[in-house]
Amino acid sequence: MRRAAMMGRRPLSTASAILAGTVLPGGLAGAGQDAFITPQSELFTNVTVIDGRGGPPRPSSAVLVWGGRIQDIGAQGSVAAPEGTVVVDLSGSYLLPGFIDAHASPRTTEELRALLAAGITGVRDGAISLAAFEERGRGGFGDDPVPVVYVGGPVLDSGSATPGVALESEAAAVAEVARQAADGAGFVSVASGVPLSWLVGIARAARRAEVPLWADRRDGGWLLALRAGSDVAGPLVSGDPELLPENERGPFEALVEAGQVPAQVAWLERLEPQGPEVDRAVTALLSSDSALLPLLAGASAALDCPADAATCTPLSNDERSALEAVWPKAEALVRTFHGHGVRLLVGSDAPRTTPWGEGFHSEMQLLVEAGIPALEVLGMATRNGAIELGQLHERGTIEIGKRADFLVLEANPAADIRNARRISFVVIDGDAWTFDREGDWRRVRFN
């Protein structure tokens, strides 16, 4: 896929600071060098591999990388390396696939670099505008160290005052799907303003073109969009009346219309996480093999309201207390979907409600706090994202033949998900990078 061009410098973020202060594991030398590195093979040894496929961590492993791809994986001492291979001792470190943010809208290289500093090597641009699409063009973006950006075409929208493609009819929407697919779009995104009556036609057009449909944020909830043919549902705390008991739907909508309490509080108060309405939603997701994008960090963002979040609205003390009181229902709901085998994704919703990079790690932590094992959350953040973007053949797991896009961590994230922030270096297409103390990415040279 395409990479964005370098456009400037950002101050050190938390993850950047961790990288800048890291003492690289034994076997690394010359970090921060700009000298051209001739393509070579590297054997990463004495490392614990978390491959993203759901199995337990594999200690004392070796991973052979050459030509930007993983050439071999095995137990320590079992991997044969070509003559001249550089051996990199990673004793005490953990190697896992790069993270995939399934819902963010980066616009600048500074924002992309912040994501990369958080270990995100791939990101789905979920709301690209027509102007941004035309500015970027359809060509390559160079080879600078930023995440791979997965873009569809401009987001489909209706009416005239829209940043996406303004559509006046269902027929125009169907034609736009075909045009974007012919232009190489990896998926089609639909804004919440598109009439629900158009979605069936849009979904059929997407299926004919063999591109996924992302209608993952709908006014009034996602169940109807899912039934129409959306391949991704979400967010979890949706305000969808259909997920509530029938006798609670009227009171909920009245409260929201009156603005008496925050909508997410009113909705969670009336939710039955193991009720028959949720069971029907589980069936709808499983029968269509659709994924669920929880966006828990976005739903709870108003508790903290990060300074660099675009649309976060602070809650009053009473509203904060009310949301905290009903939050266990959100946790129970995500456990219900996970327990039934629904494929969950990890998305940050940056910059709408969470900061770059930080929101992704907050999302993983919230999923763990909801009761999902950290190892499974790591699979959601890697393998599941690759599945939904049609990239599992290239990324998302540590397997022979796949691109060498992975992270090396100082501590075990399966034991404590917060350790996913402790990044020693990031490998993209076989090249290792870290931050220098000025906040710039530097190639790591192995000797």
Tab-separated table of C-alpha atoms in Angstrom:
chain	number	residue	atom	x	y	z
A	1	MET	CA	0.000	0.000	0.000
A	2	ARG	CA	0.968	3.657	0.067
A	3	ARG	CA	3.185	5.584	2.436
A	4	ALA	CA	2.851	9.242	3.331
A	5	ALA	CA	5.619	11.756	2.686
A	6	MET	CA	7.675	13.317	5.486
A	7	MET	CA	6.412	16.792	6.283
A	8	GLY	CA	8.008	17.941	9.513
A	9	ARG	CA	8.922	17.241	13.104
A	10	ARG	CA	6.825	16.556	16.163
A	11	PRO	CA	7.759	16.990	19.822
A	12	LEU	CA	8.539	13.843	21.741
A	13	SER	CA	5.386	11.999	22.762
A	14	THR	CA	5.318	9.512	25.620
A	15	ALA	CA	6.161	6.652	23.270
A	16	SER	CA	8.796	8.820	21.570
A	17	ALA	CA	10.423	9.543	24.902
A	18	ILE	CA	10.535	5.842	25.700
A	19	LEU	CA	12.294	5.185	22.418
A	20	ALA	CA	14.685	8.084	22.821
A	21	GLY	CA	15.827	6.866	26.217
A	22	THR	CA	16.047	3.181	25.323
A	23	VAL	CA	19.281	1.279	25.694
A	24	LEU	CA	19.095	-1.134	22.782
A	25	PRO	CA	19.520	-4.851	23.510
A	26	GLY	CA	22.869	-6.568	23.188
A	27	GLY	CA	24.029	-6.899	19.584
A	28	LEU	CA	22.774	-3.470	18.451
A	29	ALA	CA	25.272	-0.813	17.614
A	30	GLY	CA	25.328	2.466	15.785
A	31	ALA	CA	21.699	3.436	16.426
A	32	GLY	CA	21.107	6.887	15.033
A	33	GLN	CA	23.331	6.480	11.970
A	34	ASP	CA	22.193	7.892	8.650
A	35	ALA	CA	24.649	5.888	6.532
A	36	PHE	CA	23.172	3.819	3.729
A	37	ILE	CA	22.715	0.221	4.773
A	38	THR	CA	23.290	-2.381	2.084
A	39	PRO	CA	20.514	-4.983	1.981
A	40	GLN	CA	21.555	-7.812	4.222
A	41	SER	CA	20.065	-10.660	6.184
A	42	GLU	CA	19.603	-10.404	9.932
A	43	LEU	CA	19.012	-13.198	12.394
A	44	PHE	CA	17.222	-11.989	15.518
A	45	THR	CA	18.037	-14.477	18.246
A	46	ASN	CA	17.223	-15.242	21.899
A	47	VAL	CA	13.888	-13.485	21.530
A	48	THR	CA	10.390	-14.400	22.695
A	49	VAL	CA	8.027	-14.373	19.713
A	50	ILE	CA	4.345	-13.463	20.052
A	51	ASP	CA	3.171	-14.293	16.556
A	52	GLY	CA	-0.359	-12.820	16.668
A	53	ARG	CA	-2.005	-16.144	15.803
A	54	GLY	CA	-3.307	-16.783	19.307
A	55	GLY	CA	-0.748	-19.271	20.579
A	56	PRO	CA	1.386	-18.722	23.677
A	57	PRO	CA	4.623	-16.708	23.490
A	58	ARG	CA	7.551	-18.739	22.160
A	59	PRO	CA	10.716	-18.078	24.165
A	60	SER	CA	14.256	-18.720	22.888
A	61	SER	CA	13.272	-18.171	19.266
A	62	ALA	CA	15.071	-16.929	16.177
A	63	VAL	CA	13.681	-14.924	13.242
A	64	LEU	CA	15.561	-14.568	9.952
A	65	VAL	CA	14.861	-11.421	7.887
A	66	TRP	CA	16.088	-10.627	4.393
A	67	GLY	CA	14.760	-8.550	1.524
A	68	GLY	CA	12.077	-6.987	3.682
A	69	ARG	CA	10.459	-10.322	4.510
A	70	ILE	CA	10.557	-13.005	7.176
A	71	GLN	CA	12.514	-15.889	5.689
A	72	ASP	CA	12.498	-18.348	8.591
A	73	ILE	CA	11.362	-18.757	12.195
A	74	GLY	CA	12.310	-21.436	14.660
A	75	ALA	CA	13.745	-22.390	17.996
A	76	GLN	CA	17.073	-20.900	18.964
A	77	GLY	CA	19.831	-22.713	17.070
A	78	SER	CA	17.502	-24.303	14.515
A	79	VAL	CA	17.427	-21.519	11.907
A	80	ALA	CA	20.116	-21.739	9.246
A	81	ALA	CA	21.338	-18.324	8.119
A	82	PRO	CA	23.220	-17.441	4.926
A	83	GLU	CA	26.885	-16.547	5.161
A	84	GLY	CA	27.323	-12.917	6.116
A	85	THR	CA	24.082	-12.734	8.094
A	86	VAL	CA	24.223	-10.250	10.966
A	87	VAL	CA	23.231	-11.934	14.227
A	88	VAL	CA	21.297	-9.656	16.590
A	89	ASP	CA	20.999	-10.878	20.175
A	90	LEU	CA	17.656	-9.787	21.622
A	91	SER	CA	17.911	-11.495	24.990
A	92	GLY	CA	15.073	-10.420	27.276
A	93	SER	CA	13.069	-8.874	24.413
A	94	TYR	CA	9.713	-9.678	22.822
A	95	LEU	CA	8.976	-9.643	19.085
A	96	LEU	CA	5.426	-9.272	17.763
A	97	PRO	CA	3.637	-7.970	14.641
A	98	GLY	CA	3.235	-4.249	14.167
A	99	PHE	CA	-0.115	-2.908	15.337
A	100	ILE	CA	-2.902	-1.979	12.917
A	101	ASP	CA	-5.139	0.948	13.882
A	102	ALA	CA	-8.472	0.149	12.253
A	103	HIS	CA	-10.000	3.587	12.742
A	104	ALA	CA	-8.031	6.831	12.580
A	105	SER	CA	-7.731	9.831	10.263
A	106	PRO	CA	-4.086	10.921	10.004
A	107	ARG	CA	-3.467	13.901	7.754
A	108	THR	CA	0.174	14.852	8.292
A	109	THR	CA	3.494	13.101	8.644
A	110	GLU	CA	3.715	14.380	12.213
A	111	GLU	CA	0.534	12.473	13.017
A	112	LEU	CA	1.756	9.356	11.239
A	113	ARG	CA	5.057	9.460	13.083
A	114	ALA	CA	3.216	9.680	16.380
A	115	LEU	CA	1.322	6.514	15.423
A	116	LEU	CA	4.552	4.764	14.464
A	117	ALA	CA	6.121	5.764	17.777
A	118	ALA	CA	3.259	3.846	19.407
A	119	GLY	CA	4.111	0.731	17.396
A	120	ILE	CA	1.376	1.211	14.775
A	121	THR	CA	2.786	0.094	11.418
A	122	GLY	CA	-0.528	0.140	9.560
A	123	VAL	CA	-3.530	2.446	9.820
A	124	ARG	CA	-6.890	2.564	8.092
A	125	ASP	CA	-7.891	6.098	7.151
A	126	GLY	CA	-11.549	5.891	8.001
A	127	ALA	CA	-12.730	9.318	6.878
A	128	ILE	CA	-10.663	10.642	4.010
A	129	SER	CA	-12.136	13.739	2.408
A	130	LEU	CA	-12.281	14.531	-1.284
A	131	ALA	CA	-9.788	17.378	-0.820
A	132	ALA	CA	-7.316	15.210	1.076
A	133	PHE	CA	-7.730	12.417	-1.454
A	134	GLU	CA	-7.021	14.744	-4.372
A	135	GLU	CA	-4.063	16.307	-2.561
A	136	ARG	CA	-2.483	12.919	-1.884
A	137	GLY	CA	-3.166	11.500	-5.306
A	138	ARG	CA	-3.098	7.790	-6.064
A	139	GLY	CA	0.685	7.396	-6.405
A	140	GLY	CA	3.317	6.288	-3.933
A	141	PHE	CA	4.260	8.411	-0.948
A	142	GLY	CA	7.950	7.574	-0.691
A	143	ASP	CA	9.843	5.313	1.672
A	144	ASP	CA	10.022	7.345	4.874
A	145	PRO	CA	9.405	5.568	8.202
A	146	VAL	CA	5.677	6.022	8.674
A	147	PRO	CA	2.870	3.478	8.933
A	148	VAL	CA	1.318	2.025	5.816
A	149	VAL	CA	-1.871	4.012	5.241
A	150	TYR	CA	-4.822	2.020	3.934
A	151	VAL	CA	-7.235	4.272	2.081
A	152	GLY	CA	-10.380	3.673	0.135
A	153	GLY	CA	-11.687	6.456	-1.985
A	154	PRO	CA	-13.193	9.610	-0.490
A	155	VAL	CA	-15.885	8.784	2.059
A	156	LEU	CA	-19.374	8.537	0.572
A	157	ASP	CA	-21.732	11.204	1.901
A	158	SER	CA	-24.967	12.890	0.910
A	159	GLY	CA	-25.919	16.518	0.397
A	160	SER	CA	-23.750	19.387	-0.760
A	161	ALA	CA	-21.925	20.535	2.411
A	162	THR	CA	-19.690	17.521	2.878
A	163	PRO	CA	-15.928	16.940	2.965
A	164	GLY	CA	-16.369	13.600	1.160
A	165	VAL	CA	-18.075	12.791	-2.129
A	166	ALA	CA	-21.447	14.573	-2.171
A	167	LEU	CA	-24.042	12.192	-3.568
A	168	GLU	CA	-27.564	13.113	-4.595
A	169	SER	CA	-29.053	9.670	-5.161
A	170	GLU	CA	-28.609	5.971	-4.536
A	171	ALA	CA	-27.732	5.482	-8.210
A	172	ALA	CA	-24.931	8.027	-7.888
A	173	ALA	CA	-23.673	6.231	-4.780
A	174	VAL	CA	-23.652	2.860	-6.558
A	175	ALA	CA	-21.755	4.377	-9.485
A	176	GLU	CA	-19.229	5.927	-7.090
A	177	VAL	CA	-18.570	2.542	-5.465
A	178	ALA	CA	-17.780	1.070	-8.890
A	179	ARG	CA	-15.533	4.015	-9.746
A	180	GLN	CA	-13.569	3.768	-6.501
A	181	ALA	CA	-13.133	0.006	-6.897
A	182	ALA	CA	-11.859	0.482	-10.453
A	183	ASP	CA	-9.438	3.078	-9.084
A	184	GLY	CA	-7.967	0.482	-6.732
A	185	ALA	CA	-9.727	1.384	-3.485
A	186	GLY	CA	-9.132	-1.261	-0.829
A	187	PHE	CA	-12.524	-0.585	0.765
A	188	VAL	CA	-15.464	1.809	0.647
A	189	SER	CA	-16.342	4.055	3.599
A	190	VAL	CA	-19.855	5.403	4.143
A	191	ALA	CA	-20.585	8.439	6.312
A	192	SER	CA	-23.437	8.435	8.793
A	193	GLY	CA	-25.342	10.980	6.702
A	194	VAL	CA	-25.956	8.567	3.811
A	195	PRO	CA	-29.638	7.527	3.922
A	196	LEU	CA	-30.153	4.045	5.272
A	197	SER	CA	-32.331	3.234	2.254
A	198	TRP	CA	-29.261	3.561	0.018
A	199	LEU	CA	-27.125	1.124	1.961
A	200	VAL	CA	-28.452	-2.095	0.445
A	201	GLY	CA	-27.649	-0.842	-3.064
A	202	ILE	CA	-24.231	0.399	-1.941
A	203	ALA	CA	-23.499	-2.937	-0.254
A	204	ARG	CA	-24.483	-4.899	-3.354
A	205	ALA	CA	-22.225	-2.713	-5.478
A	206	ALA	CA	-19.357	-3.267	-3.041
A	207	ARG	CA	-19.870	-7.037	-3.179
A	208	ARG	CA	-19.904	-6.976	-6.988
A	209	ALA	CA	-16.635	-5.028	-6.905
A	210	GLU	CA	-15.226	-7.349	-4.207
A	211	VAL	CA	-14.340	-4.517	-1.827
A	212	PRO	CA	-15.342	-4.385	1.858
A	213	LEU	CA	-17.913	-1.839	3.012
A	214	TRP	CA	-17.197	0.122	6.191
A	215	ALA	CA	-20.352	1.779	7.511
A	216	ASP	CA	-19.129	1.567	11.072
A	217	ARG	CA	-20.495	4.781	12.536
A	218	ARG	CA	-24.201	5.291	11.925
A	219	ASP	CA	-26.565	7.785	13.486
A	220	GLY	CA	-28.914	5.763	15.670
A	221	GLY	CA	-26.722	2.657	15.741
A	222	TRP	CA	-25.179	0.042	13.492
A	223	LEU	CA	-27.554	-2.938	13.407
A	224	LEU	CA	-29.528	-1.739	10.379
A	225	ALA	CA	-26.307	-0.926	8.523
A	226	LEU	CA	-25.024	-4.398	9.357
A	227	ARG	CA	-28.182	-6.007	7.987
A	228	ALA	CA	-27.874	-3.891	4.862
A	229	GLY	CA	-24.437	-5.350	4.193
A	230	SER	CA	-21.752	-3.443	6.111
A	231	ASP	CA	-18.680	-5.580	6.760
A	232	VAL	CA	-17.798	-3.679	9.950
A	233	ALA	CA	-20.056	-2.655	12.833
A	234	GLY	CA	-19.439	-0.224	15.642
A	235	PRO	CA	-18.895	1.526	17.900
A	236	LEU	CA	-19.853	-0.714	20.805
A	237	VAL	CA	-21.540	2.027	22.867
A	238	SER	CA	-23.687	2.945	19.898
A	239	GLY	CA	-26.924	4.336	21.254
A	240	ASP	CA	-28.712	1.854	19.012
A	241	PRO	CA	-32.294	1.483	20.353
A	242	GLU	CA	-32.501	-2.003	18.806
A	243	LEU	CA	-29.952	-3.265	21.318
A	244	LEU	CA	-32.169	-2.199	24.220
A	245	PRO	CA	-35.188	-4.070	25.609
A	246	GLU	CA	-38.270	-2.933	23.699
A	247	ASN	CA	-39.861	-1.282	26.727
A	248	GLU	CA	-36.720	0.826	27.290
A	249	ARG	CA	-36.407	2.261	23.781
A	250	GLY	CA	-39.005	5.004	24.114
A	251	PRO	CA	-37.690	6.301	27.476
A	252	PHE	CA	-34.118	6.261	26.122
A	253	GLU	CA	-34.990	8.270	23.021
A	254	ALA	CA	-36.990	10.754	25.111
A	255	LEU	CA	-34.039	11.328	27.432
A	256	VAL	CA	-31.649	11.824	24.520
A	257	GLU	CA	-34.013	14.281	22.831
A	258	ALA	CA	-34.399	16.232	26.058
A	259	GLY	CA	-30.634	16.256	26.637
A	260	GLN	CA	-31.112	15.452	30.299
A	261	VAL	CA	-28.184	13.043	30.568
A	262	PRO	CA	-25.310	12.076	28.224
A	263	ALA	CA	-26.587	9.667	25.576
A	264	GLN	CA	-24.037	6.971	26.422
A	265	VAL	CA	-25.136	7.030	30.065
A	266	ALA	CA	-28.840	6.801	29.215
A	267	TRP	CA	-28.142	3.940	26.807
A	268	LEU	CA	-25.910	1.903	29.112
A	269	GLU	CA	-28.362	2.306	32.009
A	270	ARG	CA	-31.041	0.502	29.982
A	271	LEU	CA	-28.807	-2.089	28.298
A	272	GLU	CA	-28.989	-5.800	29.124
A	273	PRO	CA	-25.550	-7.103	27.988
A	274	GLN	CA	-26.740	-10.726	27.964
A	275	GLY	CA	-30.290	-9.992	26.819
A	276	PRO	CA	-32.042	-11.394	23.731
A	277	GLU	CA	-31.540	-8.151	21.804
A	278	VAL	CA	-27.770	-8.489	22.153
A	279	ASP	CA	-28.016	-12.170	21.218
A	280	ARG	CA	-29.656	-11.151	17.941
A	281	ALA	CA	-26.826	-8.703	17.286
A	282	VAL	CA	-24.288	-11.474	17.913
A	283	THR	CA	-26.127	-13.687	15.412
A	284	ALA	CA	-26.148	-10.901	12.829
A	285	LEU	CA	-22.394	-10.367	13.184
A	286	LEU	CA	-21.516	-14.045	13.048
A	287	SER	CA	-23.838	-14.910	10.172
A	288	SER	CA	-22.358	-12.165	7.999
A	289	ASP	CA	-18.769	-12.745	9.206
A	290	SER	CA	-18.598	-9.043	10.042
A	291	ALA	CA	-16.211	-7.442	12.507
A	292	LEU	CA	-16.998	-5.211	15.476
A	293	LEU	CA	-15.015	-2.047	16.154
A	294	PRO	CA	-15.598	-1.293	19.870
A	295	LEU	CA	-13.959	2.179	20.119
A	296	LEU	CA	-14.168	1.997	23.903
A	297	ALA	CA	-11.515	4.689	24.284
A	298	GLY	CA	-13.689	7.069	22.307
A	299	ALA	CA	-16.790	6.223	24.337
A	300	SER	CA	-14.982	6.868	27.612
A	301	ALA	CA	-12.856	9.769	26.369
A	302	ALA	CA	-15.092	12.368	27.966
A	303	LEU	CA	-13.862	11.117	31.334
A	304	ASP	CA	-10.406	12.486	30.551
A	305	CYS	CA	-10.954	14.717	27.492
A	306	PRO	CA	-7.398	14.776	26.054
A	307	ALA	CA	-6.273	18.250	25.038
A	308	ASP	CA	-5.497	17.217	21.450
A	309	ALA	CA	-8.768	15.348	20.807
A	310	ALA	CA	-10.880	17.163	18.239
A	311	THR	CA	-14.448	16.662	19.437
A	312	CYS	CA	-14.162	15.599	23.057
A	313	THR	CA	-16.715	17.349	25.282
A	314	PRO	CA	-15.880	17.443	29.001
A	315	LEU	CA	-18.418	15.972	31.405
A	316	SER	CA	-19.572	17.596	34.595
A	317	ASN	CA	-18.642	15.862	37.845
A	318	ASP	CA	-22.143	14.369	38.086
A	319	GLU	CA	-22.006	13.147	34.490
A	320	ARG	CA	-18.578	11.627	35.048
A	321	SER	CA	-19.858	9.760	38.103
A	322	ALA	CA	-22.883	8.542	36.141
A	323	LEU	CA	-20.747	7.216	33.275
A	324	GLU	CA	-18.345	5.492	35.658
A	325	ALA	CA	-21.301	3.853	37.409
A	326	VAL	CA	-22.678	2.295	34.210
A	327	TRP	CA	-19.332	1.549	32.525
A	328	PRO	CA	-19.313	-2.089	33.772
A	329	LYS	CA	-22.221	-2.664	31.374
A	330	ALA	CA	-20.000	-1.618	28.456
A	331	GLU	CA	-17.379	-4.069	29.684
A	332	ALA	CA	-19.969	-6.825	29.993
A	333	LEU	CA	-21.203	-6.093	26.470
A	334	VAL	CA	-17.759	-6.422	24.894
A	335	ARG	CA	-17.249	-9.664	26.827
A	336	THR	CA	-20.509	-10.987	25.380
A	337	PHE	CA	-19.429	-10.323	21.798
A	338	HIS	CA	-15.943	-11.682	22.405
A	339	GLY	CA	-17.246	-14.751	24.200
A	340	HIS	CA	-19.398	-15.670	21.205
A	341	GLY	CA	-16.468	-15.438	18.806
A	342	VAL	CA	-17.204	-12.099	17.146
A	343	ARG	CA	-14.078	-10.737	15.462
A	344	LEU	CA	-13.060	-7.565	17.334
A	345	LEU	CA	-10.804	-4.830	15.957
A	346	VAL	CA	-8.707	-2.202	17.689
A	347	GLY	CA	-9.143	1.399	16.589
A	348	SER	CA	-8.168	4.634	18.268
A	349	ASP	CA	-10.691	7.055	16.737
A	350	ALA	CA	-7.884	9.619	16.601
A	351	PRO	CA	-8.096	12.560	16.435
A	352	ARG	CA	-11.850	12.676	17.045
A	353	THR	CA	-11.740	11.677	20.702
A	354	THR	CA	-8.255	10.299	21.431
A	355	PRO	CA	-4.678	11.508	20.924
A	356	TRP	CA	-2.405	10.023	18.263
A	357	GLY	CA	-0.961	6.693	19.350
A	358	GLU	CA	-2.062	7.007	22.952
A	359	GLY	CA	-5.689	6.260	22.074
A	360	PHE	CA	-4.711	2.911	20.535
A	361	HIS	CA	-2.959	1.764	23.696
A	362	SER	CA	-5.849	3.048	25.806
A	363	GLU	CA	-8.207	0.954	23.684
A	364	MET	CA	-6.132	-2.199	24.260
A	365	GLN	CA	-5.995	-1.526	27.975
A	366	LEU	CA	-9.765	-0.997	28.178
A	367	LEU	CA	-10.345	-4.307	26.389
A	368	VAL	CA	-8.113	-6.072	28.901
A	369	GLU	CA	-9.852	-4.335	31.800
A	370	ALA	CA	-13.145	-5.616	30.363
A	371	GLY	CA	-11.899	-9.161	30.899
A	372	ILE	CA	-10.329	-10.150	27.557
A	373	PRO	CA	-6.888	-11.790	27.952
A	374	ALA	CA	-4.014	-9.561	26.845
A	375	LEU	CA	-2.749	-12.161	24.377
A	376	GLU	CA	-6.113	-12.142	22.604
A	377	VAL	CA	-6.212	-8.350	22.567
A	378	LEU	CA	-2.801	-8.364	20.875
A	379	GLY	CA	-4.284	-10.615	18.184
A	380	MET	CA	-7.136	-8.140	17.702
A	381	ALA	CA	-4.593	-5.339	17.327
A	382	THR	CA	-2.583	-7.228	14.693
A	383	ARG	CA	-4.110	-10.243	12.964
A	384	ASN	CA	-7.760	-9.128	13.058
A	385	GLY	CA	-6.924	-5.735	11.587
A	386	ALA	CA	-5.026	-7.401	8.756
A	387	ILE	CA	-7.950	-9.736	8.070
A	388	GLU	CA	-10.431	-6.886	7.775
A	389	LEU	CA	-8.152	-4.899	5.457
A	390	GLY	CA	-7.460	-7.895	3.228
A	391	GLN	CA	-3.799	-7.826	4.241
A	392	LEU	CA	-3.360	-11.067	6.174
A	393	HIS	CA	-1.272	-12.504	3.344
A	394	GLU	CA	1.265	-9.725	3.962
A	395	ARG	CA	0.989	-8.554	7.574
A	396	GLY	CA	-0.644	-9.104	10.922
A	397	THR	CA	1.248	-12.208	12.091
A	398	ILE	CA	4.849	-13.346	12.377
A	399	GLU	CA	5.018	-16.023	9.683
A	400	ILE	CA	7.450	-17.105	6.981
A	401	GLY	CA	6.994	-15.131	3.777
A	402	LYS	CA	5.265	-12.141	5.310
A	403	ARG	CA	6.622	-8.632	5.345
A	404	ALA	CA	9.053	-7.918	8.126
A	405	ASP	CA	6.826	-5.377	9.904
A	406	PHE	CA	7.194	-5.979	13.618
A	407	LEU	CA	8.010	-4.499	17.015
A	408	VAL	CA	10.662	-5.375	19.545
A	409	LEU	CA	9.558	-4.682	23.116
A	410	GLU	CA	11.488	-4.549	26.377
A	411	ALA	CA	8.893	-6.484	28.377
A	412	ASN	CA	6.112	-9.028	27.925
A	413	PRO	CA	2.819	-7.458	26.715
A	414	ALA	CA	0.960	-10.733	27.246
A	415	ALA	CA	1.705	-10.453	30.967
A	416	ASP	CA	0.777	-6.757	31.138
A	417	ILE	CA	-0.729	-4.982	28.125
A	418	ARG	CA	0.927	-1.750	29.254
A	419	ASN	CA	4.248	-3.289	28.229
A	420	ALA	CA	3.150	-2.821	24.603
A	421	ARG	CA	4.242	0.785	25.055
A	422	ARG	CA	7.827	-0.225	25.929
A	423	ILE	CA	9.180	-0.223	22.387
A	424	SER	CA	12.885	-0.735	21.719
A	425	PHE	CA	12.628	-0.357	17.960
A	426	VAL	CA	10.209	-0.761	15.046
A	427	VAL	CA	10.931	-2.779	11.903
A	428	ILE	CA	9.200	-1.747	8.663
A	429	ASP	CA	9.834	-3.755	5.495
A	430	GLY	CA	12.936	-5.176	7.144
A	431	ASP	CA	14.431	-1.822	8.172
A	432	ALA	CA	14.754	-1.061	11.895
A	433	TRP	CA	14.059	2.433	13.197
A	434	THR	CA	14.155	4.260	16.501
A	435	PHE	CA	13.881	7.861	17.651
A	436	ASP	CA	16.872	10.038	18.364
A	437	ARG	CA	16.779	12.553	21.194
A	438	GLU	CA	15.594	15.326	18.885
A	439	GLY	CA	12.477	13.377	18.023
A	440	ASP	CA	13.555	12.279	14.530
A	441	TRP	CA	13.483	8.705	13.264
A	442	ARG	CA	16.900	7.152	12.727
A	443	ARG	CA	17.853	3.893	11.083
A	444	VAL	CA	19.179	1.272	13.479
A	445	ARG	CA	22.349	-0.270	12.146
A	446	PHE	CA	23.152	-3.818	13.186
A	447	ASN	CA	26.844	-4.782	13.421
